[in-house]
Short mmCIF file of C-alpha atoms in Angstrom, two decimals:
data_model
loop_
_atom_site.label_atom_id
_atom_site.label_comp_id
_atom_site.label_asym_id
_atom_site.label_seq_id
_atom_site.Cartn_x
_atom_site.Cartn_y
_atom_site.Cartn_z
CA MET G 203 89.43 90.60 85.89
CA SER G 204 92.04 91.31 83.28
CA GLU G 205 94.48 94.16 83.68
CA ASP G 206 96.65 95.66 80.95
CA LEU G 207 99.72 97.31 82.40
CA GLN G 208 101.23 98.04 78.99
CA GLU G 209 101.75 101.66 78.05
CA SER G 210 98.32 103.08 77.28
CA VAL G 211 96.81 106.51 77.00
CA LYS G 212 95.70 107.46 80.48
CA PRO G 213 92.74 109.78 80.95
CA GLN G 214 93.00 113.54 81.06
CA LEU G 215 92.26 115.01 84.48
CA PRO G 216 89.17 117.19 84.91
CA GLU G 217 89.56 120.94 84.72
CA ASN G 218 88.60 121.40 88.37
CA VAL G 219 89.99 118.41 90.25
CA ARG G 220 88.10 117.37 93.38
CA VAL G 221 89.72 114.56 95.38
CA ARG G 222 88.95 113.19 98.82
CA PHE G 223 90.58 111.52 101.78
CA CYS G 224 88.11 109.43 103.75
CA PRO G 225 89.70 107.16 106.39
CA SER G 226 87.86 105.00 108.89
CA PRO G 227 88.76 105.81 112.52
CA THR G 228 89.96 102.33 113.44
CA GLY G 229 93.32 101.98 115.14
CA THR G 230 96.45 104.09 114.99
CA PRO G 231 97.17 106.00 111.76
CA HIS G 232 99.50 103.97 109.55
CA VAL G 233 101.90 104.84 106.75
CA GLY G 234 99.66 103.40 104.03
CA MET G 235 96.84 105.71 105.14
CA VAL G 236 99.18 108.69 105.17
CA ARG G 237 100.55 107.82 101.71
CA THR G 238 96.95 107.90 100.42
CA ALA G 239 96.37 111.28 102.08
CA LEU G 240 99.67 112.62 100.72
CA PHE G 241 99.00 111.64 97.09
CA ASN G 242 95.47 113.10 97.19
CA TRP G 243 96.79 116.30 98.78
CA ALA G 244 99.64 116.60 96.26
CA GLU G 245 97.26 116.12 93.33
CA ALA G 246 94.88 118.75 94.67
CA ARG G 247 97.68 121.24 95.28
CA HIS G 248 99.40 120.53 91.95
CA THR G 249 96.23 121.12 89.94
CA GLY G 250 94.85 123.95 92.06
CA GLY G 251 91.95 121.64 92.89
CA THR G 252 90.06 120.80 96.07
CA LEU G 253 90.76 118.20 98.77
CA VAL G 254 87.74 117.05 100.78
CA PHE G 255 88.40 115.33 104.10
CA ARG G 256 85.60 113.23 105.55
CA ILE G 257 85.40 110.36 108.04
CA GLU G 258 83.81 106.99 107.29
CA ASP G 259 82.59 106.01 110.75
CA THR G 260 79.53 103.83 110.27
CA ASP G 261 81.16 100.76 111.85
CA ALA G 262 80.20 101.30 115.49
CA GLN G 263 81.95 98.07 116.53
CA ARG G 264 85.40 99.19 115.31
CA ASP G 265 85.36 103.00 115.09
CA SER G 266 86.64 105.07 117.99
CA GLU G 267 86.84 108.75 118.89
CA GLU G 268 90.45 108.20 119.93
CA SER G 269 91.36 107.04 116.43
CA TYR G 270 89.42 109.96 114.93
CA ASN G 271 91.45 112.42 117.00
CA GLN G 272 94.68 110.62 116.08
CA ILE G 273 93.92 111.03 112.37
CA ILE G 274 93.42 114.78 112.88
CA ASP G 275 96.66 114.91 114.90
CA ALA G 276 98.57 113.03 112.18
CA LEU G 277 97.43 115.28 109.33
CA THR G 278 98.03 118.42 111.37
CA TRP G 279 101.55 117.33 112.35
CA LEU G 280 102.44 116.48 108.76
CA GLY G 281 101.02 119.71 107.37
CA ILE G 282 98.51 117.96 105.10
CA ASP G 283 95.67 120.49 104.99
CA TRP G 284 92.28 120.27 103.30
CA ASP G 285 89.79 122.65 101.72
CA GLU G 286 86.43 121.18 102.74
CA GLY G 287 85.37 118.75 105.40
CA ILE G 288 86.13 117.95 109.03
CA ASN G 289 86.66 121.06 111.21
CA VAL G 290 86.61 123.23 108.07
CA GLY G 291 83.06 122.89 106.79
CA GLY G 292 81.81 123.24 103.27
CA PRO G 293 78.67 123.00 101.14
CA ASP G 294 78.21 119.21 101.33
CA GLY G 295 78.28 118.41 105.03
CA PRO G 296 78.01 116.79 107.42
CA TYR G 297 81.39 115.18 106.81
CA ARG G 298 81.08 112.23 109.19
CA GLN G 299 79.12 109.29 107.81
CA SER G 300 77.60 108.61 111.22
CA GLU G 301 75.71 111.92 110.78
CA ARG G 302 74.46 111.17 107.24
CA GLY G 303 72.15 108.21 107.92
CA GLN G 304 69.01 109.80 106.46
CA ILE G 305 70.85 110.70 103.26
CA TYR G 306 71.79 107.05 102.70
CA ALA G 307 68.28 105.84 103.53
CA ASP G 308 66.78 108.24 101.00
CA VAL G 309 69.18 107.21 98.22
CA ALA G 310 68.65 103.51 98.97
CA GLN G 311 64.90 103.98 98.67
CA LYS G 312 65.34 105.73 95.30
CA LEU G 313 67.47 102.87 94.04
CA LEU G 314 64.85 100.36 95.19
CA ASP G 315 61.94 102.30 93.68
CA ALA G 316 63.77 102.63 90.34
CA GLY G 317 64.49 98.88 90.18
CA TYR G 318 68.27 99.30 90.44
CA ALA G 319 68.22 97.58 93.83
CA TYR G 320 66.05 94.76 95.14
CA GLU G 321 65.13 93.09 98.40
CA SER G 322 67.13 89.98 99.21
CA PHE G 323 65.96 87.56 101.91
CA SER G 324 68.55 84.81 101.41
CA THR G 325 70.69 83.92 104.42
CA PRO G 326 74.40 83.08 104.05
CA GLU G 327 73.58 79.47 104.89
CA GLU G 328 70.96 79.27 102.14
CA ILE G 329 73.33 80.79 99.58
CA ALA G 330 76.04 78.27 100.49
CA ALA G 331 73.55 75.36 100.30
CA ARG G 332 72.32 76.42 96.85
CA ASN G 333 75.90 76.71 95.60
CA GLU G 334 76.68 73.23 96.88
CA ALA G 335 73.55 71.79 95.32
CA ALA G 336 74.51 73.33 91.99
CA GLY G 337 77.97 71.78 92.16
CA ARG G 338 79.69 75.06 92.94
CA PRO G 339 81.97 75.75 95.91
CA LYS G 340 80.02 76.85 98.98
CA GLU G 341 82.03 80.08 99.04
CA PHE G 342 81.22 80.88 95.40
CA GLY G 343 79.09 83.86 96.41
CA TYR G 344 75.59 85.12 95.90
CA ASP G 345 73.67 83.50 93.02
CA GLY G 346 71.00 86.12 92.21
CA TYR G 347 68.23 83.99 93.70
CA ASP G 348 66.17 86.90 95.05
CA ARG G 349 66.23 89.04 91.90
CA ASN G 350 62.83 87.89 90.66
CA LEU G 351 60.92 87.03 93.83
CA THR G 352 57.20 87.55 93.54
CA GLU G 353 55.34 89.71 96.01
CA GLU G 354 53.81 86.54 97.45
CA GLN G 355 57.27 85.06 98.07
CA LYS G 356 58.43 88.25 99.71
CA GLU G 357 55.38 88.34 101.95
CA ALA G 358 56.02 84.71 102.93
CA PHE G 359 59.56 85.58 104.00
CA ARG G 360 58.25 88.55 105.98
CA ALA G 361 55.72 86.32 107.66
CA GLU G 362 58.66 84.22 108.88
CA GLY G 363 60.03 87.35 110.52
CA ARG G 364 62.74 87.88 107.95
CA LYS G 365 63.93 91.35 107.03
CA PRO G 366 65.52 91.90 103.64
CA ALA G 367 68.92 93.26 102.74
CA LEU G 368 69.10 95.51 99.69
CA ARG G 369 71.26 94.38 96.77
CA ILE G 370 72.36 96.21 93.63
CA LYS G 371 71.61 94.56 90.30
CA MET G 372 74.85 94.09 88.38
CA PRO G 373 74.39 94.20 84.60
CA ASP G 374 75.26 91.19 82.48
CA GLU G 375 78.10 92.95 80.68
CA ASP G 376 81.81 93.55 80.92
CA ILE G 377 82.81 96.53 83.07
CA LYS G 378 85.73 98.52 81.69
CA PHE G 379 87.46 101.64 82.89
CA ASN G 380 90.71 103.50 82.30
CA ASP G 381 92.65 103.63 85.57
CA LEU G 382 94.78 106.74 86.09
CA ILE G 383 97.68 104.57 87.29
CA ARG G 384 97.09 101.14 85.73
CA GLY G 385 95.57 101.96 82.36
CA GLU G 386 92.73 99.93 80.84
CA ILE G 387 91.12 97.44 83.23
CA GLU G 388 88.26 95.09 82.45
CA PHE G 389 86.03 92.94 84.66
CA LYS G 390 84.23 90.20 82.76
CA ALA G 391 80.45 89.86 82.89
CA GLY G 392 79.35 87.70 85.82
CA SER G 393 82.59 88.10 87.75
CA VAL G 394 80.98 90.49 90.24
CA PRO G 395 77.76 89.26 91.86
CA ASP G 396 74.87 91.44 92.99
CA TYR G 397 76.08 93.01 96.22
CA VAL G 398 74.53 94.24 99.45
CA ILE G 399 74.25 97.99 100.07
CA VAL G 400 71.97 97.90 103.14
CA ARG G 401 71.94 95.23 105.83
CA PRO G 402 68.66 93.60 106.96
CA ASN G 403 68.77 95.80 110.10
CA GLY G 404 68.82 98.92 107.92
CA ASP G 405 72.49 99.81 108.36
CA PRO G 406 74.09 101.11 105.14
CA LEU G 407 77.33 99.49 104.01
CA TYR G 408 80.51 101.04 102.62
CA THR G 409 79.38 99.87 99.17
CA LEU G 410 76.59 102.49 99.37
CA THR G 411 77.92 105.21 101.64
CA ASN G 412 81.26 105.73 99.91
CA PRO G 413 79.99 106.25 96.35
CA VAL G 414 77.01 108.31 97.56
CA ASP G 415 79.30 110.65 99.49
CA ASP G 416 81.63 110.95 96.50
CA ALA G 417 78.67 111.70 94.23
CA MET G 418 77.10 114.30 96.51
CA MET G 419 80.46 115.98 97.18
CA ASN G 420 81.17 116.13 93.43
CA ILE G 421 84.37 114.09 93.74
CA ASN G 422 85.68 113.59 90.21
CA VAL G 423 89.02 111.87 90.92
CA VAL G 424 89.08 108.88 93.30
CA LEU G 425 92.61 107.95 94.41
CA ARG G 426 92.73 104.94 96.71
CA GLY G 427 94.60 101.76 97.52
CA GLU G 428 95.00 98.77 95.23
CA ASP G 429 93.15 96.65 97.80
CA LEU G 430 89.92 98.42 96.77
CA LEU G 431 90.35 97.72 93.05
CA SER G 432 88.03 94.71 93.12
CA SER G 433 85.18 96.92 94.34
CA THR G 434 85.53 99.43 91.49
CA PRO G 435 83.10 97.72 89.06
CA ARG G 436 80.47 97.87 91.79
CA GLN G 437 81.09 101.58 92.20
CA ILE G 438 80.96 102.21 88.47
CA VAL G 439 77.60 100.46 88.14
CA LEU G 440 76.20 102.26 91.18
CA TYR G 441 77.44 105.57 89.75
CA ARG G 442 75.54 104.88 86.52
CA TYR G 443 72.38 104.41 88.56
CA LEU G 444 73.05 107.51 90.66
CA MET G 445 73.52 109.54 87.48
CA GLU G 446 70.22 108.23 86.16
CA LEU G 447 68.57 109.31 89.41
CA GLY G 448 70.18 112.75 89.34
CA VAL G 449 72.16 112.11 92.52
CA SER G 450 75.50 112.23 90.71
CA LYS G 451 76.63 114.61 87.96
CA GLU G 452 79.42 112.54 86.45
CA MET G 453 81.44 109.34 86.64
CA PRO G 454 84.69 109.96 88.52
CA LEU G 455 88.10 108.86 87.31
CA PHE G 456 89.72 106.12 89.41
CA GLY G 457 93.37 105.62 90.29
CA HIS G 458 94.52 102.67 92.40
CA MET G 459 97.80 103.18 94.23
CA PRO G 460 100.21 100.26 94.70
CA TYR G 461 100.41 98.15 97.82
CA VAL G 462 103.00 99.10 100.44
CA MET G 463 104.97 95.96 101.24
CA GLY G 464 106.78 95.24 104.51
CA GLU G 465 109.29 92.60 105.60
CA GLY G 466 109.37 89.46 103.51
CA HIS G 467 107.55 91.21 100.68
CA LYS G 468 104.24 90.85 102.47
CA LYS G 469 101.66 93.61 102.42
CA LEU G 470 102.42 96.04 105.24
CA SER G 471 99.92 95.38 108.01
CA LYS G 472 98.55 97.87 110.52
CA ARG G 473 100.11 95.63 113.17
CA ASP G 474 103.64 95.89 111.74
CA PRO G 475 105.78 98.29 113.82
CA GLU G 476 107.09 100.10 110.74
CA SER G 477 103.47 100.85 109.80
CA ASN G 478 102.80 102.86 112.96
CA LEU G 479 102.98 106.58 112.11
CA PHE G 480 103.25 107.77 115.70
CA LEU G 481 106.02 105.29 116.46
CA HIS G 482 108.05 106.96 113.71
CA ARG G 483 107.32 110.34 115.26
CA GLU G 484 108.32 109.10 118.72
CA ASN G 485 111.58 107.76 117.28
CA GLY G 486 112.36 111.17 115.84
CA PHE G 487 111.25 111.34 112.23
CA ILE G 488 110.55 114.90 111.17
CA LYS G 489 107.59 115.55 108.92
CA GLU G 490 109.75 116.63 105.97
CA GLY G 491 111.74 113.42 106.04
CA LEU G 492 108.80 111.09 106.52
CA LEU G 493 106.66 112.73 103.83
CA ASN G 494 109.60 112.70 101.41
CA TYR G 495 110.03 108.96 101.96
CA LEU G 496 106.31 108.16 101.75
CA ALA G 497 106.17 110.05 98.46
CA LEU G 498 108.70 107.56 97.07
CA LEU G 499 106.36 104.64 97.75
CA GLY G 500 105.13 104.45 94.18
CA TRP G 501 106.35 107.77 92.76
CA SER G 502 109.59 109.60 92.09
CA ILE G 503 110.38 113.19 91.29
CA SER G 504 113.27 112.26 88.96
CA PRO G 505 115.50 109.21 88.39
CA ASP G 506 118.50 110.63 90.28
CA ASN G 507 116.88 112.61 93.08
CA ASP G 508 115.36 111.08 96.20
CA ILE G 509 115.54 114.21 98.38
CA PHE G 510 112.95 116.91 97.83
CA SER G 511 110.62 119.27 99.65
CA MET G 512 106.85 119.16 99.60
CA GLU G 513 106.85 122.35 97.53
CA GLU G 514 108.95 120.53 94.93
CA MET G 515 106.64 117.51 95.09
CA ILE G 516 103.55 119.65 94.53
CA LYS G 517 105.15 121.27 91.50
CA ALA G 518 106.04 117.90 89.93
CA PHE G 519 103.30 115.51 91.07
CA ASP G 520 100.93 113.87 88.61
CA VAL G 521 99.10 110.78 89.82
CA ARG G 522 99.33 109.33 86.31
CA ASN G 523 103.08 108.94 86.92
CA VAL G 524 102.59 106.73 89.99
CA LYS G 525 103.93 103.22 89.42
CA ALA G 526 101.52 100.28 89.54
CA ASN G 527 104.07 97.86 91.02
CA PRO G 528 104.07 97.28 94.80
CA ALA G 529 106.28 99.61 96.83
CA HIS G 530 108.54 98.28 99.57
CA PHE G 531 108.80 100.13 102.89
CA ASP G 532 112.55 100.22 103.64
CA LEU G 533 113.06 101.61 107.14
CA ASP G 534 116.80 102.12 106.64
CA LYS G 535 116.20 104.22 103.54
CA ALA G 536 113.47 106.17 105.32
CA ILE G 537 115.87 106.97 108.16
CA SER G 538 118.59 107.96 105.68
CA ILE G 539 116.25 110.39 103.93
CA ASN G 540 115.14 111.76 107.29
CA ALA G 541 118.79 112.41 108.18
CA GLU G 542 119.19 114.51 105.04
CA HIS G 543 116.22 116.65 106.01
CA ILE G 544 117.51 117.08 109.57
CA ARG G 545 120.81 118.37 108.19
CA ILE G 546 119.14 121.15 106.20
CA LEU G 547 117.07 122.49 109.10
CA GLU G 548 118.00 125.91 110.40
CA PRO G 549 120.00 125.39 113.64
CA ARG G 550 117.35 127.02 115.82
CA ASP G 551 114.61 124.97 114.15
CA PHE G 552 116.66 121.84 114.80
CA LEU G 553 116.96 122.81 118.49
CA ASN G 554 113.26 123.66 118.81
CA ARG G 555 112.29 120.27 117.43
CA SER G 556 114.85 118.43 119.57
CA VAL G 557 113.82 119.89 122.94
CA PRO G 558 110.73 117.64 123.41
CA TYR G 559 112.92 114.56 122.95
CA LEU G 560 115.45 115.91 125.47
CA PHE G 561 112.66 116.64 127.94
CA ARG G 562 111.23 113.14 127.47
CA GLU G 563 114.60 111.71 128.54
CA GLY G 564 114.82 114.03 131.55
CA LEU G 565 117.82 115.96 130.20
CA VAL G 566 116.29 119.44 130.19
CA SER G 567 113.81 121.26 132.38
CA ALA G 568 111.08 122.13 129.84
CA LYS G 569 109.37 120.92 126.66
CA VAL G 570 109.98 124.11 124.66
CA TRP G 571 113.10 126.14 123.95
CA GLU G 572 111.79 129.37 125.46
CA ASP G 573 111.27 127.75 128.87
CA LEU G 574 114.76 126.25 129.18
CA THR G 575 117.31 127.64 131.63
CA PRO G 576 120.01 130.00 130.29
CA ARG G 577 122.64 127.27 130.86
CA GLU G 578 120.61 124.70 128.89
CA ARG G 579 120.12 127.11 126.00
CA GLU G 580 123.81 128.02 125.98
CA ILE G 581 124.99 124.40 125.90
CA LEU G 582 122.46 123.33 123.27
CA THR G 583 123.31 126.29 121.05
CA ALA G 584 126.96 125.24 121.19
CA ALA G 585 126.04 121.59 120.69
CA ALA G 586 123.73 122.03 117.69
CA PRO G 587 126.43 122.21 115.01
CA LEU G 588 128.23 119.27 116.62
CA VAL G 589 125.28 116.87 116.48
CA GLN G 590 122.93 118.07 113.74
CA THR G 591 125.03 116.48 111.00
CA ARG G 592 125.48 113.27 112.99
CA VAL G 593 121.94 112.28 113.96
CA ARG G 594 119.46 110.57 111.66
CA LEU G 595 116.47 110.82 113.98
CA LEU G 596 115.62 113.42 116.61
CA GLY G 597 115.37 110.55 119.07
CA GLU G 598 119.15 110.20 118.77
CA VAL G 599 119.78 113.75 119.98
CA PRO G 600 119.48 112.97 123.73
CA GLY G 601 122.19 110.30 123.49
CA MET G 602 124.48 112.72 121.68
CA VAL G 603 124.04 115.78 123.92
CA GLY G 604 123.27 114.16 127.26
CA SER G 605 126.94 114.20 128.27
CA LEU G 606 127.19 117.89 127.37
CA LEU G 607 124.19 118.86 129.47
CA SER G 608 125.19 116.69 132.41
CA THR G 609 127.30 118.03 135.27
CA ASP G 610 128.08 114.51 136.48
CA GLU G 611 131.78 113.90 137.05
CA TYR G 612 131.57 110.24 136.08
CA LEU G 613 129.55 108.76 133.22
CA GLU G 614 129.18 105.00 133.40
CA PRO G 615 130.38 103.73 130.01
CA GLU G 616 127.70 102.05 127.92
CA ALA G 617 128.36 98.40 127.10
CA ASP G 618 129.14 99.28 123.49
CA ALA G 619 131.77 101.81 124.67
CA HIS G 620 133.78 99.08 126.41
CA LYS G 621 135.18 98.22 122.96
CA GLN G 622 137.15 101.46 123.11
CA ILE G 623 138.82 100.44 126.38
CA LYS G 624 142.01 98.61 125.34
CA GLU G 625 144.99 97.47 127.40
CA SER G 626 146.66 100.81 126.70
CA ALA G 627 143.74 102.78 128.21
CA PRO G 628 145.25 103.30 131.72
CA ALA G 629 148.47 104.79 130.31
CA VAL G 630 146.52 106.86 127.75
CA LEU G 631 144.27 108.31 130.45
CA ASP G 632 147.23 109.08 132.71
CA ALA G 633 148.98 110.94 129.91
CA ALA G 634 145.80 112.80 128.89
CA ILE G 635 145.11 113.93 132.46
CA ALA G 636 148.68 115.18 132.92
CA ALA G 637 148.61 117.12 129.65
CA LEU G 638 145.19 118.67 130.20
CA GLU G 639 145.76 119.70 133.80
CA ALA G 640 148.52 121.94 132.49
CA VAL G 641 146.11 123.79 130.15
CA ASP G 642 144.86 127.15 131.41
CA GLU G 643 141.07 127.54 131.53
CA ALA G 644 141.47 130.58 129.29
CA ASP G 645 143.11 128.30 126.71
CA TRP G 646 140.47 125.56 127.04
CA THR G 647 139.45 125.81 123.39
CA THR G 648 138.79 123.23 120.70
CA ASP G 649 141.91 123.91 118.68
CA ASN G 650 144.23 124.06 121.68
CA LEU G 651 142.77 120.90 123.23
CA HIS G 652 143.24 119.06 119.92
CA GLU G 653 146.84 120.23 119.65
CA THR G 654 147.62 119.41 123.29
CA LEU G 655 146.21 115.87 123.24
CA ASN G 656 147.58 115.08 119.80
CA LYS G 657 151.09 116.00 120.94
CA ALA G 658 150.85 114.16 124.28
CA LEU G 659 149.23 110.99 122.98
CA VAL G 660 150.08 110.61 119.30
CA GLU G 661 153.35 112.45 118.74
CA ASP G 662 155.01 111.89 122.12
CA GLY G 663 153.09 108.83 123.30
CA GLY G 664 153.25 107.01 119.97
CA TYR G 665 149.63 105.85 120.13
CA LYS G 666 147.53 105.55 117.01
CA PRO G 667 144.66 108.10 117.06
CA ARG G 668 142.05 105.38 117.64
CA LEU G 669 143.84 104.11 120.75
CA ALA G 670 144.73 107.64 121.85
CA PHE G 671 141.33 109.30 121.67
CA GLY G 672 138.97 106.33 122.23
CA PRO G 673 139.32 106.23 126.04
CA VAL G 674 139.14 110.03 126.24
CA ARG G 675 135.90 109.99 124.24
CA VAL G 676 134.43 107.32 126.52
CA ALA G 677 135.42 109.33 129.60
CA LEU G 678 133.77 112.51 128.28
CA SER G 679 130.58 110.97 126.90
CA GLY G 680 130.21 107.42 128.24
CA ARG G 681 129.60 106.40 124.62
CA ARG G 682 131.48 104.91 121.69
CA VAL G 683 129.88 107.43 119.32
CA SER G 684 129.63 111.02 120.47
CA PRO G 685 129.81 114.59 119.21
CA PRO G 686 133.29 115.73 118.13
CA LEU G 687 135.63 115.17 121.05
CA PHE G 688 137.53 118.43 121.36
CA GLU G 689 134.46 120.60 120.76
CA SER G 690 132.68 118.57 123.45
CA MET G 691 135.50 119.16 125.92
CA GLU G 692 135.26 122.90 125.31
CA VAL G 693 131.50 122.85 125.93
CA VAL G 694 131.80 120.74 129.11
CA GLY G 695 134.66 122.84 130.49
CA LYS G 696 137.93 121.98 132.20
CA PRO G 697 136.79 120.97 135.73
CA VAL G 698 134.17 118.43 134.60
CA SER G 699 136.35 117.14 131.73
CA ILE G 700 139.30 116.45 134.06
CA ALA G 701 137.01 114.90 136.69
CA ARG G 702 135.52 112.51 134.11
CA LEU G 703 138.93 111.45 132.90
CA LYS G 704 140.10 110.78 136.45
CA ASN G 705 136.97 108.85 137.35
CA LEU G 706 137.20 106.65 134.27
CA ARG G 707 140.85 106.06 135.17
CA ALA G 708 139.69 104.92 138.60
CA HIS G 709 137.33 102.37 137.00
CA VAL G 710 139.34 101.33 133.96
CA ASP G 711 141.20 98.41 135.57
CA GLU G 712 137.87 96.99 136.70
CA ILE G 713 136.45 97.34 133.16
CA LEU G 714 139.48 95.62 131.63
CA ALA G 715 139.26 92.79 134.16
CA ALA G 716 135.58 92.28 133.35
CA LYS G 717 136.37 92.16 129.62
CA ALA G 718 139.15 89.64 130.19
CA ALA G 719 136.83 87.41 132.21
CA LYS G 720 134.33 87.07 129.35
#
C-alpha cells in the first residue's frame, strides 16, 4: 500500500449524505467508538444528511446484550441522535445483523453464481504448508489455490466431509481510491489476497455483512477508523460486484479517521482506563465537555479556539478537514476543557447535574433536585456560585460542598490538609475563636467575617494570610482546598463554625505532634 498525504483534491461530498454508525456490542463503550459516532453525527447534521445506526452482532462468542444496552445508554447520554436504525426504524431494517442472516445468504449465493466468489476447501494448515513449500513464510496468506478447482476436485473434498468457505476473487490490478481524509491511496495488485466472506459452517463474516448492509442502506459516505483502512480494497472490489448484481447503487466515499493514542504513544486500547466512557461519566465529565474534547481528536474548529458547543461544531464540521495524523488522548486537557463547560452551565443546571454525585457519596437524601429537603436545597443554592468555578469534574463537587451540608461539629482533617497546620495554628485558632464569638449572629455575613478575621489575625496578630486562614479553612472544611472561606462560614452558620474551630483546637496539638514524629 502506498499513501500520499500531500495536499490533494479531496472528493466532493454527495448531495444527500448518508452515513452510518455500526458498532459491535463487545465490552464497555470506549472513547474511540464515541469519536467515530460523533464525527458521523456531525457530518450528517452539518450537511442535512442522514445518520443510520445499526448493530453488528454476528459474533455470538463476543457480543452481549449488556454491551448493546450500554451503547444505547452512551449515545443517549451524549445526545448523539440518529435518523434511521435501532429503536427508530426505517426502510432498510432490520438494523441488527443477527436478524439479517437470510439477506447475507442470498447475496453470497448471487456472488457465487456470478463467479465473483468461489468455494474454497483449503485448511489453514494446508495454506501454511503450501507457502512453506514455495519458499514463502508460512504466514504469507492465502495463495489462490482453490480458484480453479474442477468439479471432480470439489466433489472429492466433499466426500472427505469438508465444507467450503466462500472467497471473493480479487482482481489482478491496483486498487486506488481518494480518501476523504488522507487523499489518494493505492494498493498494489497482489497485495490483498482472495478473502473469506462466509465460513465453512455458513456464518457470514464482517467482510460480507458490513458492505452488504452499507449497500442496501444506501450509505454513500463511510467514516471509520484508520485500523480498517487495510480492508478498504476488499470493500471496493466487493462493491463493484454488488453494483454489477444490482445490490448496490453506487460506490461510497471512504474516510479513515486517525488512531487515538494513549500513554506512551501507543494506540488507546479498550482496556486502558482513559478509554472507558462510563468511567469518565462516573468521575464527573459532562457531555458538553467530553464531546468537545473528543471532537479535538483529529479536528479543530479554529487554530485559537478549543472550547465550543456542539451547535458550533455542527456548523463548522467537514470531515475533509480531519487530520490524518494520530491524535493523543490527553486526560489533563480533557478535564480542563470539561471545567470550562461546567463554568458556563446555568447555576440550576449545575446543581441538577451535581445531585446524583452528592447522593452517591451519601451527602444528600435523594438523586434529583426536586426530592431534596428544603435545607439541602437552600445550602446547595448558596454553595453553587462558590464551587461551580472551582471544580473541573462533577465528581469533585461532593468534596467541595460536603462540609457545607454536614452538621458535624468536628471534621477530621484529610491528610493533605495537615500541611496547613503549622506551629502557629494553636494561637491562630485561639484568636479566631475569640474574635468570632464576639460576632452577633445577625452580623454573621461574608463581608463582616472577612473583616473580623483579617483584623484579628493579620492586622493585630501579625500573621501572614496563609498562616492566618489556613487552620481556619481546615477547621471549617477538613480540607486544604475548599470553597471560599468566609462565604462557607456564612452558609454553615455561627454555632457549627465556632464548634468546628474549637474541636480542631482540641486536636491540633495531637496533629502537630504526629507531624513532628514523622
